[in-house]
Short mmCIF file of C-alpha atoms (C1' of nucleotides) in Angstrom, two decimals:
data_model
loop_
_atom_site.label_atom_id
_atom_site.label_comp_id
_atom_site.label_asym_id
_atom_site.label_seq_id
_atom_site.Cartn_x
_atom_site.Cartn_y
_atom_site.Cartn_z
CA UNK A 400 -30.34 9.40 18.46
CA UNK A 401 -30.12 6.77 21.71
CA UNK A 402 -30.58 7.86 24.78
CA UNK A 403 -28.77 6.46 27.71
CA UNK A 404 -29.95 3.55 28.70
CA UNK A 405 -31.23 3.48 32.21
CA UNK A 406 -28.12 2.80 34.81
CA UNK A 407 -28.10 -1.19 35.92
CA UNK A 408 -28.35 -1.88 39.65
CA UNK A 409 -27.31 -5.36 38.87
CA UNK A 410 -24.61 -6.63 40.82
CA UNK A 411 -21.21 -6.47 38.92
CA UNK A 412 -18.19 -8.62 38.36
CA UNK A 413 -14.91 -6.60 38.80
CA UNK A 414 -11.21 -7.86 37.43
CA UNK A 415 -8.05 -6.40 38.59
CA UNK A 416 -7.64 -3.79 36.02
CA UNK A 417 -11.29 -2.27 36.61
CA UNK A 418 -10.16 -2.07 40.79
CA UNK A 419 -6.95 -0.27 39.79
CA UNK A 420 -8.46 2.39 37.46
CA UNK A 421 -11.35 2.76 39.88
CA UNK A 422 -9.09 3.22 42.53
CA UNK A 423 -7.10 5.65 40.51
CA UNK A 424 -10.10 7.95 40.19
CA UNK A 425 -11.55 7.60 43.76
CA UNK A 426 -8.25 9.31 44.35
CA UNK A 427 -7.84 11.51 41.44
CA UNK A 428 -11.05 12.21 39.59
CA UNK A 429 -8.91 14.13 37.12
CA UNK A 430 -5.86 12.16 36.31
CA UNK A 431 -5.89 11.45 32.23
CA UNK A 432 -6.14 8.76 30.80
CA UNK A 433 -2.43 8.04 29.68
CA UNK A 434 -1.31 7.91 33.67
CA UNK A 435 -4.70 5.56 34.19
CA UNK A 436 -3.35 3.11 31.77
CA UNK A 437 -0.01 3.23 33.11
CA UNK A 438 -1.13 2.68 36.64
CA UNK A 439 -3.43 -0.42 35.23
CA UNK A 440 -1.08 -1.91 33.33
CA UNK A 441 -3.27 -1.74 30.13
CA UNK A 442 -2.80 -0.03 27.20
CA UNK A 443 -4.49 3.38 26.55
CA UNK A 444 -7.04 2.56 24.51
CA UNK A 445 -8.15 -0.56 26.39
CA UNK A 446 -8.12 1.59 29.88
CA UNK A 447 -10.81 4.43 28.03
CA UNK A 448 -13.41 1.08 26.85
CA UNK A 449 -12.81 -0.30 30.42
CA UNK A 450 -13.42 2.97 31.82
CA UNK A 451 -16.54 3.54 29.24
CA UNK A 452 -18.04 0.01 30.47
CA UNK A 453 -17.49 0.95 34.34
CA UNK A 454 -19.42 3.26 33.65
CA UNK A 455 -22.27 1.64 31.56
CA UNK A 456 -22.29 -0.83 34.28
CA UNK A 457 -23.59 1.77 36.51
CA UNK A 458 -20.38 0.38 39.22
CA UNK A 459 -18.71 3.49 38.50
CA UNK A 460 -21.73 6.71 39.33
CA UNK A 461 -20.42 9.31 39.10
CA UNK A 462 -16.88 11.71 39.31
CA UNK A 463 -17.33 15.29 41.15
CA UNK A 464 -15.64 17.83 43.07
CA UNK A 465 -15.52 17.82 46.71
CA UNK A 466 -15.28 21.24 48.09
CA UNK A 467 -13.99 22.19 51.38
CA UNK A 468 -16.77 23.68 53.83
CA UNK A 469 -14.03 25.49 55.66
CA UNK A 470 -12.59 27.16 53.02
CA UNK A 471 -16.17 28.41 51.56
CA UNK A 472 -16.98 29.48 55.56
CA UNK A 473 -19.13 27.05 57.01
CA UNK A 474 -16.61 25.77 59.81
CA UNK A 475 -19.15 24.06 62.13
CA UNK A 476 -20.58 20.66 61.22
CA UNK A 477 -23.35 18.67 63.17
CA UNK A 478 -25.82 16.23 62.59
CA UNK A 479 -29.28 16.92 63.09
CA UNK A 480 -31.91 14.56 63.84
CA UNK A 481 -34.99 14.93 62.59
CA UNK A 482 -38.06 12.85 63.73
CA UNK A 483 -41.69 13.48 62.56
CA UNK A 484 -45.25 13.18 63.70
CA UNK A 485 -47.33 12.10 60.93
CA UNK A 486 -45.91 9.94 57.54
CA UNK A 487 -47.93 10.74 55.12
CA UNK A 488 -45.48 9.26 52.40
CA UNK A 489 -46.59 12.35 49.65
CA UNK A 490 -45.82 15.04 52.45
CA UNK A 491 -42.79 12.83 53.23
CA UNK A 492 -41.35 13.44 50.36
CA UNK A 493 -41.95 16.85 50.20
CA UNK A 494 -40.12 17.10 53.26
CA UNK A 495 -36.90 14.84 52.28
CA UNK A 496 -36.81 16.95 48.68
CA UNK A 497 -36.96 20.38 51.06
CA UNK A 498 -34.02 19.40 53.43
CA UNK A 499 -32.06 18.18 50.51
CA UNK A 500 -32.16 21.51 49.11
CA UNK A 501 -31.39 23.87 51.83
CA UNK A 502 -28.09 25.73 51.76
CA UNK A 503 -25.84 23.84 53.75
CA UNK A 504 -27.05 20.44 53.97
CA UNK A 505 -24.26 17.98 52.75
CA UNK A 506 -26.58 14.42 53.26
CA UNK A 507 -29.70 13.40 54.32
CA UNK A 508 -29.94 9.91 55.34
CA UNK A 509 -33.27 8.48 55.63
CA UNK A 510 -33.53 5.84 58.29
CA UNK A 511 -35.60 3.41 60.27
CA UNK A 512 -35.86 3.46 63.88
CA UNK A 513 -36.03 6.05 66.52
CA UNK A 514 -35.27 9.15 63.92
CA UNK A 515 -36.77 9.82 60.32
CA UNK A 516 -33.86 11.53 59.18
CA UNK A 517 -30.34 12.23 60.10
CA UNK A 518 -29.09 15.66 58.01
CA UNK A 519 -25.37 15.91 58.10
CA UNK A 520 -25.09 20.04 57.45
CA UNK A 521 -21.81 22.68 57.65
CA UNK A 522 -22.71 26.15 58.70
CA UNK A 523 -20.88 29.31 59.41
CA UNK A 524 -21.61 29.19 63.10
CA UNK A 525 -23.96 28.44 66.38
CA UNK A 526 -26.23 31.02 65.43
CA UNK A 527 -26.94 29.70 61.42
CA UNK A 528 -27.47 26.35 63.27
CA UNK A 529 -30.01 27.33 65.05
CA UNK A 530 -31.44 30.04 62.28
CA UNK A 531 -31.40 27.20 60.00
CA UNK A 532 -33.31 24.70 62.41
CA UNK A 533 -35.60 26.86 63.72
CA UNK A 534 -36.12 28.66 60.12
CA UNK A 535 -36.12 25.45 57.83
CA UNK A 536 -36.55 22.41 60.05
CA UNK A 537 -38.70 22.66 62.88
CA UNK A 538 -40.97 25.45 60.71
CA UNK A 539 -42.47 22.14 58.94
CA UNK A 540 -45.59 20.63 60.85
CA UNK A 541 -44.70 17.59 60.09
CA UNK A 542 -41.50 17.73 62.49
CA UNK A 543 -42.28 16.47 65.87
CA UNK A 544 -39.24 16.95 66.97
CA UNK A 545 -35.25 17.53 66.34
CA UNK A 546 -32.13 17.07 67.97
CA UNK A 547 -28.84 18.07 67.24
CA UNK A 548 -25.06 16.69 67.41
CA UNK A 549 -21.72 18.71 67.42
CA UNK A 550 -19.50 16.97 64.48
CA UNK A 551 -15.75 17.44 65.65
CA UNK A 552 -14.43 15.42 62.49
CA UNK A 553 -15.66 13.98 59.45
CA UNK A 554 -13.64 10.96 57.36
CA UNK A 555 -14.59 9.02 54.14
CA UNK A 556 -13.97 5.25 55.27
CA UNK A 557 -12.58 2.86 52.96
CA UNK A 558 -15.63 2.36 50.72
CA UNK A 559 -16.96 -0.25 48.97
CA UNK A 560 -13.74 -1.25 46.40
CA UNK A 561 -12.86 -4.79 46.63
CA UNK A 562 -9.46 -5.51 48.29
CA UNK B 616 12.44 21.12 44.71
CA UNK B 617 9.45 23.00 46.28
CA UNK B 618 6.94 20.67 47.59
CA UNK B 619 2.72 21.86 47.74
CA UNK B 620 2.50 24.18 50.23
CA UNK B 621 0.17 23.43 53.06
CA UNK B 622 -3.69 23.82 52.17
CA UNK B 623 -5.12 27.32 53.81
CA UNK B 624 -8.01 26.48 55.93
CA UNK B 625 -8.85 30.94 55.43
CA UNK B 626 -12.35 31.72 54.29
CA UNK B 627 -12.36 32.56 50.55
CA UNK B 628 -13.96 34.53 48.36
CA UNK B 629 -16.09 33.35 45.10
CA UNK B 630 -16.95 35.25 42.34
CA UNK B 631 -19.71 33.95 39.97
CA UNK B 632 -17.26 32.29 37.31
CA UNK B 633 -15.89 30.37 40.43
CA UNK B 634 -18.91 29.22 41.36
CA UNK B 635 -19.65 28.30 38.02
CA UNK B 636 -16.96 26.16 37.45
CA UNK B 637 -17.25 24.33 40.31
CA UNK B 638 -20.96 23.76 40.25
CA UNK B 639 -19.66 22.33 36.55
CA UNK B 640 -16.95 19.93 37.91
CA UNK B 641 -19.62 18.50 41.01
CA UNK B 642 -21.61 17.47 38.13
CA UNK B 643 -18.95 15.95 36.17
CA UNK B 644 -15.38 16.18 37.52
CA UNK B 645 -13.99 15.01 34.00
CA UNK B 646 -15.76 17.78 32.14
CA UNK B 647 -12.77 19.08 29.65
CA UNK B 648 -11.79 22.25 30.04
CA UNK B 649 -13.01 24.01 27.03
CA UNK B 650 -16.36 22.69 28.08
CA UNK B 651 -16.14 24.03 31.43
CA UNK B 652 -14.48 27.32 29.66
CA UNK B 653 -17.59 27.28 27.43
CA UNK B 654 -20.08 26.86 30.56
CA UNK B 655 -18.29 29.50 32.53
CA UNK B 656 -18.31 32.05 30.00
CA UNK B 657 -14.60 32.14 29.94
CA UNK B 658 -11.75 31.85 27.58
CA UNK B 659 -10.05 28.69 27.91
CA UNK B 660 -6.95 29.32 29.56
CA UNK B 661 -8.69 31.72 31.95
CA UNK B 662 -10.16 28.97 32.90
CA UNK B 663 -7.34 26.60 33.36
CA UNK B 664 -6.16 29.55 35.70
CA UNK B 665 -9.34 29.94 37.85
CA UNK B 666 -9.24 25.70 38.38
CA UNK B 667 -5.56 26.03 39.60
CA UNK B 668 -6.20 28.72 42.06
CA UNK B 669 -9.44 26.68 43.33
CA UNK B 670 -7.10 24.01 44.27
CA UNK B 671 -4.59 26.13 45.47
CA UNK B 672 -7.02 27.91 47.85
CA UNK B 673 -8.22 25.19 49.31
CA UNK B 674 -12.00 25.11 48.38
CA UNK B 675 -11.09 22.21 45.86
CA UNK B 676 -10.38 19.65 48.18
CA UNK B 677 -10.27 16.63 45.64
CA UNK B 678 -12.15 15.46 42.20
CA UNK B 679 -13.31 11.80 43.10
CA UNK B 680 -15.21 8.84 41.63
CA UNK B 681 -18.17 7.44 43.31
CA UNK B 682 -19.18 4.21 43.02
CA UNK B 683 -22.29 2.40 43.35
CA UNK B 684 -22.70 0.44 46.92
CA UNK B 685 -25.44 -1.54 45.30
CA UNK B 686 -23.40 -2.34 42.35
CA UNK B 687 -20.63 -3.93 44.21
CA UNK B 688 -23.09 -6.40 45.71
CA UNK B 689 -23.72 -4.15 49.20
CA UNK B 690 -27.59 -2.93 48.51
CA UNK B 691 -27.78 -2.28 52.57
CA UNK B 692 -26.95 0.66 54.19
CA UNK B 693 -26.86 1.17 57.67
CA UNK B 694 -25.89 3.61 60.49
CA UNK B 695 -23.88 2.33 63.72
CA UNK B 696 -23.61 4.02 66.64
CA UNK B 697 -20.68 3.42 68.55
CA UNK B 698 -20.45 4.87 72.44
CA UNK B 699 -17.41 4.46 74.07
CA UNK B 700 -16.30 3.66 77.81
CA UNK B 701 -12.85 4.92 78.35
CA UNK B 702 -11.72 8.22 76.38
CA UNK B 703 -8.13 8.00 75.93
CA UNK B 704 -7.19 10.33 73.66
CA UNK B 705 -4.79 7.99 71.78
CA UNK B 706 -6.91 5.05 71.76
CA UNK B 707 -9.22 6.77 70.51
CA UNK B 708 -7.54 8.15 67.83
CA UNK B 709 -6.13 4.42 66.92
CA UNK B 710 -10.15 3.01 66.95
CA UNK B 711 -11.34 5.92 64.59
CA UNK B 712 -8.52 4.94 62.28
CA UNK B 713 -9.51 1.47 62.31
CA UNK B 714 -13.23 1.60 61.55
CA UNK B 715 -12.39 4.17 59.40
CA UNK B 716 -10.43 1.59 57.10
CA UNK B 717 -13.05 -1.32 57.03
CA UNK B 718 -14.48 -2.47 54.05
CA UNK B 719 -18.22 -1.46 53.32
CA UNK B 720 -17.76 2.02 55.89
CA UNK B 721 -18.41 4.96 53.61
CA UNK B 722 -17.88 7.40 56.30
CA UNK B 723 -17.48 8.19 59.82
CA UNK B 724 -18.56 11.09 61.87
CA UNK B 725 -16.25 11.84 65.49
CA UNK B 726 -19.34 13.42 67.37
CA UNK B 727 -20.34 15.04 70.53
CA UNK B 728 -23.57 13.99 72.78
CA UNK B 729 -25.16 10.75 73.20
CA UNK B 730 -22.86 8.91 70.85
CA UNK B 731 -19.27 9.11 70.15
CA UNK B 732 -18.87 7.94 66.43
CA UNK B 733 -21.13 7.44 63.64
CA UNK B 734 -20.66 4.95 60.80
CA UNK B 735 -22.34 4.78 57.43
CA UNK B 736 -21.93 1.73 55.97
CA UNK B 737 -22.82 -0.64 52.79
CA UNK B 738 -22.79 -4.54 53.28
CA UNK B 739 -23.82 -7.35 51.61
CA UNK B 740 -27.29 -8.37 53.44
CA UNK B 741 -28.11 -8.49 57.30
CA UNK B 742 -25.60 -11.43 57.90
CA UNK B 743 -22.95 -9.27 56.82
CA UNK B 744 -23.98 -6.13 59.12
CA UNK B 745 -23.70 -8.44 62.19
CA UNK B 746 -20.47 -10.11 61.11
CA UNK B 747 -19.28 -6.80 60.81
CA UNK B 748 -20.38 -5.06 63.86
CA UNK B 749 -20.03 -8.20 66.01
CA UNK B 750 -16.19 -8.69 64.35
CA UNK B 751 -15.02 -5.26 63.63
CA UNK B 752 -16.66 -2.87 66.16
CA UNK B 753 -17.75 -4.41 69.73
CA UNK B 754 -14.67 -6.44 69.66
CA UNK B 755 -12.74 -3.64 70.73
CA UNK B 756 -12.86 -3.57 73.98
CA UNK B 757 -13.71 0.50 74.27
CA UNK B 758 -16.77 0.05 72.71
CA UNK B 759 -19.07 -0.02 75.30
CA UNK B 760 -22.95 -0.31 73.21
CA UNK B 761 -23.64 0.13 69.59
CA UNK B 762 -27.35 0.98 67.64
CA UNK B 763 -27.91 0.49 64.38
CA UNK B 764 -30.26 2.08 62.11
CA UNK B 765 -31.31 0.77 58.76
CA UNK B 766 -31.24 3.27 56.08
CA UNK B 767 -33.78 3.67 53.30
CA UNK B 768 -31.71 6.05 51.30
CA UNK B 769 -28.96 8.39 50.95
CA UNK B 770 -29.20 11.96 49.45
CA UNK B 771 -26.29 14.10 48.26
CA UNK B 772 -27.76 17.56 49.53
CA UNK B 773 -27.08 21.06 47.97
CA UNK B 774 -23.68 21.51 49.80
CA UNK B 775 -21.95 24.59 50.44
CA UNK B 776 -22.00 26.12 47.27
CA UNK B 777 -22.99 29.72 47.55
CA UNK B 778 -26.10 30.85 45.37
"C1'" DT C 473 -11.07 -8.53 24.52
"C1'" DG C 474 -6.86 -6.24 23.86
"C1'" DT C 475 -3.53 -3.57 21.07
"C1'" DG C 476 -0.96 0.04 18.36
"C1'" DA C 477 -0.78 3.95 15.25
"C1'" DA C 478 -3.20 7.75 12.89
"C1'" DA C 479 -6.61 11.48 13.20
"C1'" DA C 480 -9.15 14.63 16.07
"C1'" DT C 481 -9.49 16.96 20.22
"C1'" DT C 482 -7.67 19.08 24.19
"C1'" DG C 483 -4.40 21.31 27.58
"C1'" DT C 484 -0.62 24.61 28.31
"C1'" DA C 485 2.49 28.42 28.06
"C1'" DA C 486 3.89 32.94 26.15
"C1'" DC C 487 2.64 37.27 25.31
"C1'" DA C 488 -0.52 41.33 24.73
"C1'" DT C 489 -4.58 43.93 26.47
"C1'" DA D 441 -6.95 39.28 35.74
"C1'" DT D 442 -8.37 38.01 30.94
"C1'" DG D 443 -7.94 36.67 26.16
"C1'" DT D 444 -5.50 35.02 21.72
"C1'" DT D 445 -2.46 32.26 19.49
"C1'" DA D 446 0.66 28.49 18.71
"C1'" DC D 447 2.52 24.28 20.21
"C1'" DA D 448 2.61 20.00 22.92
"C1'" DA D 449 0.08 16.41 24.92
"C1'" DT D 450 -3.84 13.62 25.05
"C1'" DT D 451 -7.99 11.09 23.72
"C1'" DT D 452 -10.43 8.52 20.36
"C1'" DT D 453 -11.13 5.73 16.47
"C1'" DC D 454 -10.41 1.75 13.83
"C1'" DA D 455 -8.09 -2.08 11.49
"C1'" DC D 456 -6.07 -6.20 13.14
"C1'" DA D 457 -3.92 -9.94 16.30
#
DNA sequence: TGTGAAAATTGTAACAT
DNA sequence: ATGTTACAATTTTCACA
């Protein structure tokens, strides 16, 4: 009958066993309980509450698959920035929910300063970069302007576990 | 005796149950089988099958938990550029590994153009985004300028998931 | 809170289509 | 390559320290 309550995005207090199984699953999403237990010291059932409460807490967000661009053909990465003309916020956020949803686009950071927004995209090649600039970005009036990076390498960074 | 065998980088194919199953597992990487059977319109150990060649092709890179930046008591997100002076290749390579390992950097992009890397990154408040570029990035002595960008907000985009 | 053991669910392997 | 069945492993629940 209850619905989830809404996710907290109050600051949380983390012991020793919550870092381990969190750890655990930033590495292996998948790994079962039993071998998250083992890993936290903590007994089986006590490892599935803390893992319950993690994610209660709203520390723990979510667990999903990464796929590999490569692999699914889209072997060239860049950044584009994007920078507008007007900011109407309502056509704004037309805009951001567009560029979220093209094929292609893995992130769209919306930022202050000399860019709007900084779209992090894998495509199959030169020419879909520019077919899907010229097609999806720049089409938009509100887009004064774009300008795009070569990505050589990507890396996920150490995050924001505590030591 | 046999250890994995090195990860094809080689363009694959999807059918539709593929794609179904992984659109399932970046939802919720911890979905059960028989539920993702179930979604996929599979039997059960069909789909067990489909997972393991996912992985084994390479298009599963990894099933991983995501945690909340705000949560952990880092609400602020920035970008930092970082241009370099000198380019040696293997100093280079030893910088990227160390911002890549500092706490609060989500990820970093290796780039071509104006800048040389990008780093997203969570901290604590403003104090914290100096201490960290001021302590952790200029100090090295390659670093030749650095621009940071605030960021509003971050949005996981539709990826490379074909239609 | 954390634990251990029973009950319910789930994953896995063998074999047939 | 897919499905069915049977068996092993795992998760979950709950009474109790």
């Amino acid at each position: 009958m209850a619905g989830e309550q809404p996710k907290k995005t109050q600051q949380v207090a983390l012991d020793g066993t919550d870092v381990a199984i969190l750890a655990a699953l930033a590495e292996d999403g998948r790994m079962t309980n039993a071998a998250l237990a083992a890993r936290a010291g903590v007994a089986e059932s006590t490892c599935a509450y803390r893992l319950r409460a993690l994610r209660d807490s709203g520390v723990l967000t979510g667990i999903r698959a990464h796929l590999s661009p490569e692999a699914l053909g889209r072997p060239l990465h860049a950044i584009i920035k994007v920078r507008l003309g007007s900011h109407s916020r309502e056509l704004v956020h037309t805009l951001y929910d567009r560029l979220t949803g093209l094929p292609g686009v893995l992130t769209v950071f919306h930022v202050g300063g000399d860019d709007d927004f900084l779209l992090h995209v894998a495509v199959a090649g030169p020419e879909a970069l520019r077919d899907l600039i010229l097609e999806h970005v720049t089409v938009h009036p509100m887009v004064r302007q774009t300008e795009t990076q070569l990505v050589f390498e990507v890396r996920e960074g150490r995050g924001v576990l505590p030591a």
